[in-house]
Amino acid sequence: MPTYNVTQFYFGQYADLDPTEAGSSPNLNNDTNELTTVPGWVANKLFTSANMRLLTVTQNDTVREGNSTRLEENDFKNRVAGQGGPMGADSFTYDLGNGKITSDIDSVFTWNIEVTRGNGTTFRQVLAFVQLENGAIFSNFTPENFSGQNIQSIKLIAHSSSGFFGTLANRNLPNVKIVCFEESVRIATPSGSVAVGQLEVGDEVITKDSGVRPIRWVGRKHLGPAELRGNPQLLPVRISAGALGAGLPEADLIVSAQHRVLVTSRIASRLFSSEGVLVAAKHLLDLPGVTVEHLDQITYVHFAFDQHEIVYAEGAPAESFYPGATGLSALDDEAQAEMMALFPALARGEEEIPGARRLLTGKEGRDLARRHRKNGVSLLSLS
């Protein structure tokens, strides 16, 4: 059985685009999917580092139908002898961070897509996608236009075709990186979710404790390949969709390692006698779905209010910028001066600005994460 280890894009799990298989309908061959779109997989859907990732995928070519370079859909499992079947289906094996997953190929289809490179240039191309029986959708792109490229985003433009029984194996995207820019995280505002990179001083944001509040300060810090290679502690943390519990975050959330998220479980309440605590993302790495993201470059965007607040990033409660010693040390001189002007107590050397919730130390945060993992309790649960 040939296997091929390749790198391709993973776009998440969706409803079945091909719910009726061959041999079970008047169209015995079923060479076209019944659906071209399903909720979340539609024209103009934009994928960035927040909701797509590059994964190493093992393509398991188990069906030997005479074409040794083709991966077969599960339509072959339902064919009767007169149709040349049944022959089984080929499968993908991959790992999202919680252990290996193997699922058979359900369908292959193509879309016209628009790809934005890291330098802002774009190109359009009709390329292939694969959906597995568990709903996961992967690219099966050819390496042309991708090899060695930084990719900022992929947008679905229009469905092209789904008249396939399989797709070619062993397509690999070497040395491709997804780069994270400020627009990859959406913040809740009175007018809906807004990309954090579009927020400006004076814009209003929904906070957990204080209702709608205007932004007083916005800062940006870009880190390139050399800085990230030399300072791995600056790499961001990816919090996968749903990893915090209660379906949150709604999409993968990429934050700096020091950025804190709110934990509201009863475990946290019992340990700290508090209605929620704030824990740095890097102290949650022991939990499923929380991983260091090895990006080639990133732009971190921070914003602050008159006081420390909890906002909603991809639907999940997370802190606004906190001007403590760690946060200030990450700012350049100009940004630090802006902070001193905004919070005069900092310039006077008075005690730090009060936190919106108790700010856990590294040991406290790691211990809390381990307790949640041991007990199978999510961070935003009430048990």
PDB file of C-alpha atoms in Angstrom, residues 3 46 85 111 157 165 197 233 245 301 307 324 333 340:
ATOM      1  CA  THR A   3       1.598   6.144   1.319  1.00  0.00           C
ATOM      2  CA  LEU A  46     -11.871  34.187   3.335  1.00  0.00           C
ATOM      3  CA  GLY A  85     -16.616  -2.559  -7.388  1.00  0.00           C
ATOM      4  CA  TRP A 111     -12.996  26.104  -6.978  1.00  0.00           C
ATOM      5  CA  ILE A 157     -14.419  32.900  -5.589  1.00  0.00           C
ATOM      6  CA  PHE A 165     -13.907   9.972  -8.872  1.00  0.00           C
ATOM      7  CA  GLY A 197      -6.092  45.600  12.169  1.00  0.00           C
ATOM      8  CA  GLN A 233       9.367  32.990  22.950  1.00  0.00           C
ATOM      9  CA  GLY A 245     -15.215  25.234  25.688  1.00  0.00           C
ATOM     10  CA  VAL A 301      -1.906  44.464  17.322  1.00  0.00           C
ATOM     11  CA  GLN A 307      -8.870  50.696  32.124  1.00  0.00           C
ATOM     12  CA  GLY A 324       2.098  45.910  33.229  1.00  0.00           C
ATOM     13  CA  ASP A 333      10.092  53.702  23.136  1.00  0.00           C
ATOM     14  CA  MET A 340       2.766  56.836  30.022  1.00  0.00           C
TER      15      MET A 340
END
